Coordinates of C-alpha atoms in Angstrom, one line a residue:
M222 CA 124.4 197.9 18.2
S223 CA 127.9 198.3 19.6
P224 CA 129.7 195.3 21.2
G225 CA 129.6 197.0 24.6
N226 CA 125.8 197.1 24.4
R227 CA 125.4 193.5 23.2
R228 CA 126.2 191.9 26.5
T229 CA 124.8 188.5 27.4
W230 CA 123.7 188.6 31.0
A231 CA 123.6 184.8 31.3
L232 CA 127.3 184.5 30.3
L233 CA 128.1 187.3 32.8
F234 CA 126.2 185.3 35.5
L235 CA 128.0 182.1 34.7
L236 CA 131.4 183.9 34.9
I237 CA 130.5 185.4 38.2
I238 CA 129.7 181.9 39.5
S239 CA 133.1 180.7 38.4
T240 CA 135.2 183.5 39.8
F241 CA 133.3 184.6 42.9
Y242 CA 135.6 182.9 45.4
I243 CA 139.0 183.6 46.8
E244 CA 139.8 180.1 47.9
T245 CA 142.3 180.9 50.5
S246 CA 140.0 183.1 52.6
A247 CA 136.5 181.9 51.5
S248 CA 135.8 180.1 54.8
K249 CA 136.8 183.1 56.8
L250 CA 134.6 185.5 54.8
D251 CA 131.6 183.2 54.6
P252 CA 129.6 183.2 57.9
F253 CA 127.6 180.2 56.7
A254 CA 130.7 178.1 55.9
A255 CA 130.1 175.6 58.7
K256 CA 126.5 175.1 57.7
K257 CA 127.4 174.7 54.1
K258 CA 130.0 172.0 55.0
R259 CA 127.5 170.2 57.2
M260 CA 124.8 170.2 54.6
S261 CA 127.1 169.3 51.7
E262 CA 128.2 166.2 53.6
K263 CA 124.5 165.4 54.3
V264 CA 123.8 165.5 50.5
R265 CA 127.0 163.5 49.7
K266 CA 125.7 160.7 52.0
M267 CA 122.3 160.9 50.2
F268 CA 123.9 160.5 46.8
Y269 CA 126.0 157.5 47.9
H270 CA 123.0 155.9 49.6
A271 CA 121.1 156.1 46.3
F272 CA 124.1 155.2 44.2
D273 CA 125.5 152.3 46.2
N274 CA 122.0 150.7 46.4
Y275 CA 121.7 151.0 42.6
M276 CA 125.0 149.4 42.1
M277 CA 124.2 146.6 44.5
Y278 CA 120.6 145.7 43.4
A279 CA 120.0 147.2 39.9
F280 CA 123.3 147.6 38.0
P281 CA 123.7 147.2 35.0
H282 CA 120.1 147.7 34.4
D283 CA 118.5 151.2 34.1
E284 CA 117.0 152.2 37.4
L285 CA 116.6 151.0 41.0
K286 CA 113.4 149.8 42.6
P287 CA 114.4 150.6 46.2
L288 CA 111.5 149.0 48.1
T289 CA 111.9 145.6 46.6
K290 CA 115.7 146.1 45.9
S291 CA 115.3 145.1 42.3
F292 CA 115.6 146.9 38.9
T293 CA 113.7 148.3 36.0
D294 CA 114.8 148.9 32.4
S295 CA 112.8 152.1 32.1
L296 CA 114.7 153.8 29.2
S297 CA 112.9 151.7 26.5
E298 CA 109.8 149.7 26.1
L299 CA 111.9 146.8 27.3
G300 CA 111.1 148.0 30.8
N301 CA 107.6 146.4 30.3
L302 CA 109.1 143.0 29.8
K303 CA 110.0 140.4 32.5
L304 CA 113.7 139.4 32.8
E305 CA 113.2 136.1 31.1
H306 CA 111.6 137.8 28.0
L307 CA 114.4 140.3 27.5
P308 CA 116.5 139.9 24.2
R309 CA 119.4 137.6 24.8
E310 CA 121.9 140.4 23.9
Y311 CA 120.4 142.9 26.2
N312 CA 122.3 143.4 29.5
G313 CA 120.9 146.8 30.4
S314 CA 122.1 150.2 29.5
A315 CA 123.4 151.1 33.0
L316 CA 121.4 154.3 32.7
S317 CA 121.8 155.3 36.4
L318 CA 125.5 154.7 36.1
I319 CA 125.8 156.9 33.1
E320 CA 123.7 159.6 34.8
S321 CA 125.9 159.4 37.8
L322 CA 129.2 160.1 36.0
S323 CA 129.2 163.9 36.2
S324 CA 127.9 163.7 39.8
L325 CA 130.8 161.5 40.7
A326 CA 133.2 164.0 39.1
I327 CA 131.7 166.9 41.0
L328 CA 132.0 164.9 44.3
G329 CA 135.6 164.2 43.4
N330 CA 135.3 160.4 43.4
H331 CA 138.0 159.6 40.9
T332 CA 138.0 155.9 41.7
E333 CA 134.3 155.3 41.0
F334 CA 134.4 157.5 38.0
E335 CA 137.3 155.6 36.5
K336 CA 135.7 152.2 37.3
A337 CA 132.5 153.3 35.6
V338 CA 134.3 154.5 32.5
L339 CA 136.2 151.2 32.2
W340 CA 133.0 149.1 32.6
L341 CA 131.1 151.2 30.1
S342 CA 133.9 151.0 27.5
E343 CA 134.0 147.2 27.8
N344 CA 130.3 146.3 28.1
L345 CA 128.0 149.0 26.9
S346 CA 126.5 148.3 23.4
F347 CA 123.8 150.1 21.5
D348 CA 123.4 147.4 18.9
V349 CA 120.2 146.1 20.5
D350 CA 116.7 145.5 19.3
A351 CA 115.2 148.2 21.6
R352 CA 112.7 150.9 20.9
I353 CA 113.8 154.0 22.9
N354 CA 112.4 157.5 23.4
L355 CA 114.7 159.9 21.4
F356 CA 114.4 162.8 23.8
E357 CA 115.0 160.8 27.0
C358 CA 117.9 158.8 25.5
N359 CA 119.4 162.1 24.2
I360 CA 119.4 164.0 27.5
R361 CA 120.2 161.1 29.7
V362 CA 122.5 158.8 27.8
L363 CA 124.1 160.9 25.1
G364 CA 124.3 163.9 27.4
G365 CA 125.8 161.8 30.2
L366 CA 128.4 160.3 27.9
V367 CA 129.4 163.6 26.2
S368 CA 129.7 165.5 29.6
A369 CA 131.7 162.7 31.2
H370 CA 134.0 162.6 28.2
I371 CA 134.7 166.3 28.6
L372 CA 135.3 165.9 32.3
A373 CA 137.6 162.9 31.8
T374 CA 139.8 164.9 29.3
D375 CA 140.0 168.0 31.5
S376 CA 143.4 167.6 33.2
T377 CA 142.4 169.9 36.1
N378 CA 139.8 167.3 37.3
R379 CA 142.4 164.4 37.5
L380 CA 139.6 161.9 37.1
T381 CA 141.6 159.3 35.3
K382 CA 145.2 158.2 35.7
G383 CA 146.2 158.4 32.1
T384 CA 144.0 155.4 31.1
Y385 CA 141.3 157.3 29.3
K386 CA 141.4 156.8 25.5
N387 CA 138.1 158.6 24.5
Q388 CA 136.0 155.5 25.1
L389 CA 133.0 157.5 26.1
L390 CA 133.2 159.7 23.0
V391 CA 133.3 156.6 20.8
L392 CA 130.1 155.3 22.5
A393 CA 128.5 158.8 22.2
K394 CA 129.2 158.9 18.5
E395 CA 127.8 155.5 17.9
L396 CA 124.6 156.4 19.8
G397 CA 124.4 159.7 17.8
Q398 CA 124.6 157.9 14.5
R399 CA 121.7 155.6 15.6
F400 CA 119.7 158.8 16.3
L401 CA 120.0 160.2 12.8
P402 CA 117.4 158.0 11.0
A403 CA 114.7 159.6 13.3
F404 CA 115.3 162.9 11.5
D405 CA 114.5 161.5 8.1
T406 CA 111.1 163.1 7.8
P407 CA 109.5 165.5 5.3
T408 CA 109.8 168.3 7.9
G409 CA 113.1 167.4 9.5
L410 CA 111.3 167.1 12.8
P411 CA 112.4 163.7 14.4
Y412 CA 110.2 160.8 15.4
A413 CA 109.8 160.5 19.1
W414 CA 110.7 156.8 19.1
I415 CA 113.3 154.9 17.3
N416 CA 114.7 151.3 17.4
L417 CA 118.4 151.4 18.2
K418 CA 119.1 148.5 15.9
Y419 CA 116.6 148.9 13.0
G420 CA 115.8 152.6 13.0
V421 CA 112.3 153.9 12.6
M422 CA 109.9 151.0 12.7
E423 CA 106.9 150.5 10.4
N424 CA 103.7 152.3 11.6
E425 CA 105.7 154.3 14.1
T426 CA 103.7 157.1 15.7
T427 CA 104.3 160.5 14.1
E428 CA 103.2 162.4 17.2
T429 CA 105.9 164.1 19.3
S430 CA 106.2 167.0 21.7
T431 CA 107.8 170.5 21.4
S432 CA 110.4 169.6 23.9
G433 CA 110.9 166.2 22.3
C434 CA 112.1 167.7 19.0
G435 CA 113.3 171.1 20.2
S436 CA 115.6 170.0 23.0
L437 CA 118.4 168.1 21.2
I438 CA 120.8 170.9 20.2
L439 CA 123.0 170.9 23.3
E440 CA 124.0 167.3 23.3
M441 CA 124.0 166.7 19.6
G442 CA 125.8 170.1 19.0
A443 CA 128.4 169.2 21.5
L444 CA 128.9 165.8 19.9
S445 CA 129.5 167.5 16.5
H446 CA 132.1 169.8 18.0
L447 CA 133.9 167.0 19.7
T448 CA 133.9 164.6 16.8
G449 CA 134.2 167.0 13.9
D450 CA 131.1 165.4 12.3
P451 CA 128.5 168.2 11.6
R452 CA 125.6 165.8 11.0
F453 CA 124.4 165.7 14.6
E454 CA 124.3 169.5 15.1
S455 CA 122.8 170.1 11.6
A456 CA 120.0 167.6 12.3
A457 CA 119.1 169.1 15.7
L458 CA 119.4 172.7 14.4
R459 CA 117.2 172.0 11.4
A460 CA 114.5 170.5 13.6
L461 CA 114.7 173.5 16.0
R462 CA 114.4 176.0 13.1
K463 CA 111.4 174.1 11.7
L464 CA 109.7 174.1 15.1
W465 CA 110.3 177.8 15.5
S466 CA 108.8 178.5 12.1
M467 CA 105.6 176.8 13.3
R468 CA 105.0 179.4 16.1
S469 CA 101.9 181.5 16.1
S470 CA 101.7 185.2 15.4
L471 CA 102.0 185.7 19.2
N472 CA 105.3 183.8 19.2
L473 CA 103.7 180.9 21.1
L474 CA 104.0 177.2 20.4
G475 CA 101.8 174.3 21.1
T476 CA 102.6 171.1 23.0
T477 CA 102.3 168.2 20.6
L478 CA 102.7 168.0 16.8
D479 CA 102.9 165.7 13.8
V480 CA 106.5 165.2 12.5
E481 CA 105.4 164.3 9.0
T482 CA 102.8 167.0 8.3
G483 CA 104.2 169.7 10.6
E484 CA 100.7 170.3 12.0
W485 CA 100.0 171.1 15.6
I486 CA 97.9 168.5 17.5
E487 CA 97.7 170.2 20.9
Y488 CA 97.4 174.0 20.7
S489 CA 97.5 174.7 24.5
S490 CA 100.9 175.0 26.1
G491 CA 102.8 176.6 29.0
I492 CA 106.2 176.3 30.5
G493 CA 105.7 172.8 31.9
A494 CA 105.6 169.2 30.5
G495 CA 106.0 168.9 26.8
V496 CA 107.6 172.3 26.1
D497 CA 109.7 173.2 29.1
S498 CA 113.2 172.4 27.9
F499 CA 112.5 174.0 24.5
Y500 CA 112.8 177.4 26.1
E501 CA 115.8 176.3 28.2
Y502 CA 117.8 175.0 25.2
L503 CA 117.2 178.2 23.1
L504 CA 119.1 180.2 25.7
K505 CA 121.7 177.6 26.7
A506 CA 122.5 176.7 23.1
H507 CA 123.1 180.4 22.5
L508 CA 125.5 180.5 25.4
L509 CA 127.3 177.3 24.3
F510 CA 127.6 177.9 20.6
G511 CA 127.2 181.7 20.3
R512 CA 124.5 181.5 17.6
E513 CA 122.7 184.9 17.4
E514 CA 119.6 183.3 15.8
L515 CA 119.0 181.3 19.0
W516 CA 119.2 184.4 21.1
R517 CA 116.6 186.1 18.9
M518 CA 114.3 183.1 19.2
F519 CA 114.7 183.0 22.9
Q520 CA 114.1 186.7 23.3
S521 CA 110.8 186.5 21.4
A522 CA 109.7 183.3 23.1
Y523 CA 110.5 184.6 26.6
L524 CA 108.6 187.8 26.2
A525 CA 105.6 185.9 24.8
V526 CA 105.7 183.6 27.9
Q527 CA 105.8 186.6 30.2
K528 CA 103.0 188.3 28.3
Y529 CA 100.5 185.4 27.9
F530 CA 101.3 182.8 30.5
R531 CA 102.2 184.8 33.6
H532 CA 99.6 185.7 36.2
G533 CA 101.4 187.4 39.2
P534 CA 104.0 184.9 40.4
W535 CA 102.2 181.9 38.6
Y536 CA 102.2 180.7 35.1
H537 CA 99.1 179.2 33.6
E538 CA 98.7 177.5 30.2
A539 CA 97.2 179.3 27.1
D540 CA 96.1 178.7 23.6
M541 CA 99.0 179.4 21.2
R542 CA 96.6 181.0 18.7
T543 CA 94.8 183.4 20.9
G544 CA 96.8 183.7 24.1
R545 CA 93.7 183.0 26.2
A546 CA 94.2 181.0 29.4
T547 CA 93.3 177.3 29.1
Y548 CA 94.5 175.5 32.3
W549 CA 95.3 177.2 35.6
Q550 CA 97.6 174.7 37.1
L551 CA 101.1 174.4 38.7
T552 CA 103.1 171.5 37.5
S553 CA 106.3 170.4 39.2
L554 CA 108.3 170.7 36.0
Q555 CA 107.5 174.4 35.9
A556 CA 109.8 174.8 38.9
F557 CA 112.8 175.0 36.5
W558 CA 111.7 178.4 35.2
P559 CA 113.1 180.6 38.0
G560 CA 116.5 179.1 37.3
L561 CA 116.2 180.0 33.7
Q562 CA 115.1 183.5 34.6
V563 CA 118.2 183.9 36.7
L564 CA 120.4 183.1 33.7
V565 CA 118.6 185.8 31.7
G566 CA 118.9 188.3 34.6
D567 CA 115.2 188.4 35.6
V568 CA 116.1 187.7 39.3
A569 CA 113.1 189.5 40.8
A570 CA 110.6 187.6 38.8
A571 CA 112.5 184.4 39.5
N572 CA 112.4 185.0 43.2
S573 CA 108.7 185.7 43.1
S574 CA 107.8 182.4 41.4
H575 CA 110.3 180.4 43.4
R576 CA 108.7 181.4 46.7
E577 CA 105.3 180.2 45.5
F578 CA 106.8 176.9 44.5
F579 CA 108.4 176.5 47.9
Y580 CA 105.1 177.5 49.6
V581 CA 103.5 174.5 47.9
W582 CA 106.5 172.3 48.8
Q583 CA 106.0 173.3 52.5
K584 CA 102.3 172.8 52.3
F585 CA 102.6 169.1 51.3
G586 CA 106.2 168.3 52.4
V587 CA 107.2 167.8 48.7
L588 CA 106.2 169.3 45.4
P589 CA 103.1 167.5 43.9
E590 CA 103.1 166.8 40.2
R591 CA 100.1 169.0 39.5
Y592 CA 98.3 171.6 41.6
L593 CA 95.1 173.3 40.5
L594 CA 95.7 177.1 41.0
D595 CA 92.1 178.1 40.3
R596 CA 90.8 175.7 43.0
Q597 CA 93.8 175.7 45.3
M598 CA 93.8 172.0 45.5
L599 CA 95.7 168.9 44.3
H600 CA 95.0 167.4 40.9
P601 CA 92.8 164.3 41.7
T602 CA 95.0 161.8 40.0
E603 CA 98.5 163.4 39.6
K604 CA 99.4 163.6 43.3
Y605 CA 102.8 162.0 43.1
Y606 CA 106.3 163.2 43.6
P607 CA 109.0 161.3 41.6
L608 CA 112.0 162.9 43.3
R609 CA 112.1 165.7 40.7
P610 CA 115.1 168.2 40.8
E611 CA 113.6 171.4 39.4
L612 CA 113.0 173.2 42.7
A613 CA 116.5 172.4 43.9
E614 CA 117.9 173.5 40.6
S615 CA 116.2 177.0 40.8
T616 CA 117.2 177.3 44.4
F617 CA 120.9 176.7 43.4
Y618 CA 120.7 179.4 40.7
L619 CA 119.0 182.0 42.9
Y620 CA 121.5 181.5 45.7
Q621 CA 124.4 181.9 43.2
A622 CA 122.8 185.2 41.9
T623 CA 121.9 186.7 45.2
K624 CA 123.9 185.0 48.0
D625 CA 120.8 185.4 50.1
P626 CA 121.1 182.8 52.9
W627 CA 117.3 182.2 52.7
Y628 CA 118.0 179.9 49.8
L629 CA 120.3 177.8 52.0
E630 CA 117.3 177.4 54.3
V631 CA 115.2 176.3 51.4
G632 CA 117.8 173.8 50.4
E633 CA 118.1 172.4 53.9
S634 CA 114.3 172.0 54.0
I635 CA 114.3 170.1 50.7
V636 CA 117.1 167.8 52.0
D637 CA 115.3 167.2 55.3
S638 CA 112.0 166.4 53.5
L639 CA 113.7 163.9 51.1
N640 CA 115.4 162.1 54.0
L641 CA 112.2 162.1 56.1
H642 CA 109.7 161.0 53.4
T643 CA 111.6 159.2 50.7
R644 CA 114.7 157.5 52.1
V645 CA 114.3 153.8 52.6
E646 CA 116.8 151.0 53.3
G647 CA 117.2 150.3 49.6
G648 CA 117.7 153.9 48.3
F649 CA 115.2 156.7 47.8
A650 CA 111.7 156.0 46.7
S651 CA 109.2 158.2 44.8
I652 CA 106.0 159.2 46.5
R653 CA 102.8 157.9 45.0
D654 CA 100.4 160.2 46.9
V655 CA 101.7 163.4 48.7
T656 CA 98.6 163.5 50.9
T657 CA 99.5 160.1 52.5
M658 CA 103.2 159.9 51.6
E659 CA 102.6 156.4 50.2
L660 CA 105.8 155.3 48.5
E661 CA 106.3 154.0 45.0
D662 CA 109.0 151.5 44.1
H663 CA 111.1 153.7 41.8
Q664 CA 114.3 155.7 42.1
H665 CA 114.6 157.7 38.9
S666 CA 118.1 158.2 37.4
F667 CA 117.6 161.9 37.5
F668 CA 117.7 161.8 41.3
L669 CA 121.4 160.9 40.9
A670 CA 122.0 163.2 37.9
E671 CA 120.2 166.3 39.1
T672 CA 118.5 166.3 42.5
C673 CA 121.5 165.4 44.5
K674 CA 123.9 167.4 42.2
Y675 CA 122.0 170.7 42.5
L676 CA 121.6 170.3 46.3
Y677 CA 125.3 169.5 46.7
L678 CA 126.3 172.5 44.5
L679 CA 124.1 174.7 46.5
F680 CA 126.2 174.0 49.6
D681 CA 129.6 173.3 48.0
D682 CA 130.2 175.0 44.6
S683 CA 134.0 174.5 44.6
F684 CA 133.7 172.5 41.4
L685 CA 132.6 175.7 39.6
V686 CA 135.6 177.8 40.7
N687 CA 137.4 179.2 37.7
K688 CA 135.2 177.2 35.4
N689 CA 132.3 178.2 33.2
Y690 CA 129.6 175.5 32.5
V691 CA 126.1 175.3 31.0
F692 CA 124.1 172.5 32.6
T693 CA 121.8 170.5 30.3
T694 CA 118.2 169.8 31.2
E695 CA 119.4 166.6 32.8
G696 CA 122.1 168.4 34.9
H697 CA 125.1 167.3 32.8
P698 CA 127.8 170.1 32.7
L699 CA 129.1 171.3 29.3
P700 CA 131.9 173.9 29.3
I701 CA 131.6 177.2 27.4
L702 CA 134.5 177.1 25.0
S703 CA 135.6 179.9 22.6
S704 CA 136.4 177.2 20.0
W705 CA 132.7 176.2 19.9
H706 CA 131.4 179.7 19.3
E707 CA 130.5 181.1 15.9
R708 CA 131.3 184.4 17.5
L709 CA 132.1 184.6 21.1
P710 CA 130.5 187.5 22.9
E711 CA 132.9 190.1 24.3
A712 CA 134.7 188.7 27.4
Y713 CA 133.5 189.9 30.7
L714 CA 136.1 191.4 33.0
P715 CA 135.6 192.2 36.7
S716 CA 135.6 195.9 35.9
N717 CA 132.5 195.4 33.8
W718 CA 130.4 193.6 36.5
T719 CA 128.9 196.7 38.2
S720 CA 128.4 199.0 35.3
V721 CA 127.8 199.2 31.6
K722 CA 130.2 201.0 29.3
S723 CA 129.2 204.6 28.7
E724 CA 128.9 204.2 25.0
E725 CA 125.9 205.7 23.2
Q726 CA 122.9 203.4 23.9
P727 CA 119.4 203.4 22.4
K728 CA 117.1 205.2 24.8
R729 CA 114.1 203.5 26.4
A730 CA 115.1 200.0 25.5
S731 CA 114.6 196.8 27.6
A732 CA 117.4 195.1 29.4
M733 CA 116.9 192.0 27.3
S734 CA 117.3 193.9 24.0
L735 CA 120.4 195.7 25.4
R736 CA 121.7 192.5 26.9
I737 CA 122.4 194.0 30.3
C738 CA 121.1 193.0 33.7
P739 CA 118.2 195.0 35.1
A740 CA 118.9 197.5 37.9
S741 CA 119.5 196.1 41.4
Q742 CA 120.3 192.6 40.2
L743 CA 123.6 191.4 41.5
N744 CA 124.9 195.0 42.1
C745 CA 124.4 195.8 38.4
R746 CA 123.6 199.3 37.6
N747 CA 122.6 201.0 34.3
N748 CA 123.6 204.5 33.4
H749 CA 120.1 205.6 32.5
S750 CA 116.5 204.9 33.6
P751 CA 116.2 201.9 36.0
L752 CA 115.0 198.7 34.4
E753 CA 112.9 196.6 36.8
S754 CA 112.9 193.4 34.7
V755 CA 114.4 192.2 31.4
C756 CA 111.4 193.3 29.4
H757 CA 110.7 196.6 31.2
I758 CA 110.9 199.8 29.2
P759 CA 110.2 202.9 31.2
D760 CA 107.7 205.5 30.2
A761 CA 109.2 208.6 28.5
R762 CA 108.3 210.8 31.6
S763 CA 108.8 209.9 35.2
D764 CA 105.3 211.2 36.0
H765 CA 103.8 208.8 33.4
R766 CA 102.2 211.7 31.5
C767 CA 101.8 211.2 27.7
L768 CA 100.6 212.6 24.5
S769 CA 100.5 209.4 22.5
D770 CA 101.3 205.7 22.9
E771 CA 104.8 206.4 21.8
D772 CA 105.5 208.0 25.2
C773 CA 104.6 204.8 27.0
G774 CA 106.8 201.9 27.7
V775 CA 106.5 198.2 28.5
D776 CA 105.2 196.9 31.9
S777 CA 107.9 195.3 34.0
T778 CA 105.6 192.5 35.3
T779 CA 103.4 191.5 32.4
C780 CA 105.7 192.5 29.6
R781 CA 102.7 194.1 27.9
R782 CA 102.9 197.4 26.0
R783 CA 101.4 200.3 28.0
S784 CA 99.2 202.8 26.2
C785 CA 98.2 206.5 26.6
S786 CA 94.7 207.1 28.0
M787 CA 92.4 209.9 27.0
A788 CA 93.4 211.7 30.2
G789 CA 97.0 211.6 29.1
Y790 CA 98.5 208.9 31.4
C791 CA 100.4 205.7 30.5
G792 CA 99.0 202.4 31.8
L793 CA 97.7 199.0 30.9
W794 CA 94.4 200.5 29.9
L795 CA 93.7 198.0 27.0
S796 CA 93.9 195.0 29.4
I797 CA 91.4 196.4 32.0

C-alpha cells in the first residue's frame, strides 16, 4: 500500500489539535471565547482548591482525605497501616504531588512546578519495603515523572530557571529498574504486585489483569528512549506480544490471567475495568513509537470490540471464546472509549456512546460506577463515584474533533455537578452513594492528574498550540517525536486535511484499513464511496443488489460482514 494511503487518522487529529488556532485572532473568531475563559478559571480554582488542601493536610503522603483533612498512603499496601506502624524510612511517595506535575505545567504555574521538582529530587526514595501494584505505580508515578521530565526540559515551557538537572529522569530510571524483576516469569507477563526493595515476594499471587500487564508500554517505552536503556521497553513489549498471542479466534481477550502458566482465569471481558487501557495503549503506543505491529493489533482488537461488544450506543461484556454476551452493564471506566474512538476517526460512533454516558450522568448528577443496562437500574453495591475523569476526557476529545459547542455545555454541567456535590472545605470528596450523595473521605490523585486537566483543556487548550502530545491513561502528556519512531508516518500538511491524495487505492476497503478518516468527520472527504465509520465497507452496488457474498460489504455500526440473501440483496441476514 502506498504511503499516501497509509495515513494514520489519529496522528492527523493530534496535529489538527496542535495547529488549529491563529493566536492573534482566536478570541475574535471564537464566539464562545468569553464562556471558555470563565469556565477555565472556574476549573483552575477547582484544581488549586484540591491541590492546596492536599499540600496542607496530606503531603508528602499519597492522597488527601478531604472530610477529615488527613491523608492515606493508597499506592501500596502500606495504606492499610496506621501512621505509627509505617516503616521508619517511609515518608510517603507524594503521589498526588507527582500526579499534579503535568497539570501545574499546563496551568503555567512555574513556581509550584519548580518547587515540586526540587522537593522530589531531594526527598523521594524508592528504596522502601513496600508492596506496590505494578500497573498503578507505572501509570501514576513512572508516568508522572517521565512526563514532567520532558516538560521540564522543553525550553518553550520555561518551567524551570536553569536549575533542572534531570533529577526526575534519575528517579524514573531507578523506579523502572525496580519494576524489572516483576517480568521474570516463564511467560514474560509481569506479576501484578512487587516489593520495591526486595522484588517479587515468596508466594506472591500470580493473577493479574489484561490492562495490568498490557498497559505498560507508553511509560516504560518512553523511559527507554530517554535513558538509552532498552530493557524497559523490551520487557513491556514482550509482555504485550505474549498477551496478544493469548487472544481467541475472535480476536478477543479475557479479563484476568495467570502470569506463570499463561492461562486465562476470567474469560468474560469488555471495554471497562481490567482491560480498558490495553486497547488504549495499542493505539497510543503506535502513535508514540511508530510500530506497525501495534497498529495491526489495535485494528484487529477494535473491530472485534465493535462486532462482539457493541449493542447500539452501548457496550456489554462477552465471552472471549464465543462472543456471546455475558453482562449487560455500563461501567464508569467505559466512558474513556468515545475519546479513543475520536483518535481513530470514528467520531459518529463516539458521539453516540458519549451522549448515553452523559444521559446517565444527568440522571444521577454524576456517573455511577456500575449501571445495569438490561434492568435500567443501579448496581446494588457499586453505586459510588470516585471523581473519575473518563467522561470529561471523552468530552475534551469530541470537542476538539467537532468544535460543537454542545460539548462545552457538557463540560460546564460536569464542572457544576462536581462543585455542587463533591466540593468540601478540605478539597473534593468522592461520592459513596449516588442516590443519596453521601460522601466518602477520599480525594484520588487522578482528580488532580486527569479530571481537572481534561476539563481545563476543554475550555483552554492553549497548551496544545503547535505541540503534538499523546496522553497516557493517567492523563500525563508525552510528545510525539520523530526520533522515537521506528518509521514515522508521512507528515500531515494542511493541504492534506480535507482530501486524500488521488493515488490508486484499493476499492471497497474500510477507512481503518486505508488509514483515512470516514466521510463527514472533521471535513474529511474521500474520493470514492462514502465511509460511514472506520470499519464500514460499502456494498458493491448502491442499490444493495448482489449475486454473491463478495458483492456485500461490512456494516458501519456492528462491523459485521453483510451477506447476500436468496432474493439477491445484501444485509445482516445471518444475525437475524
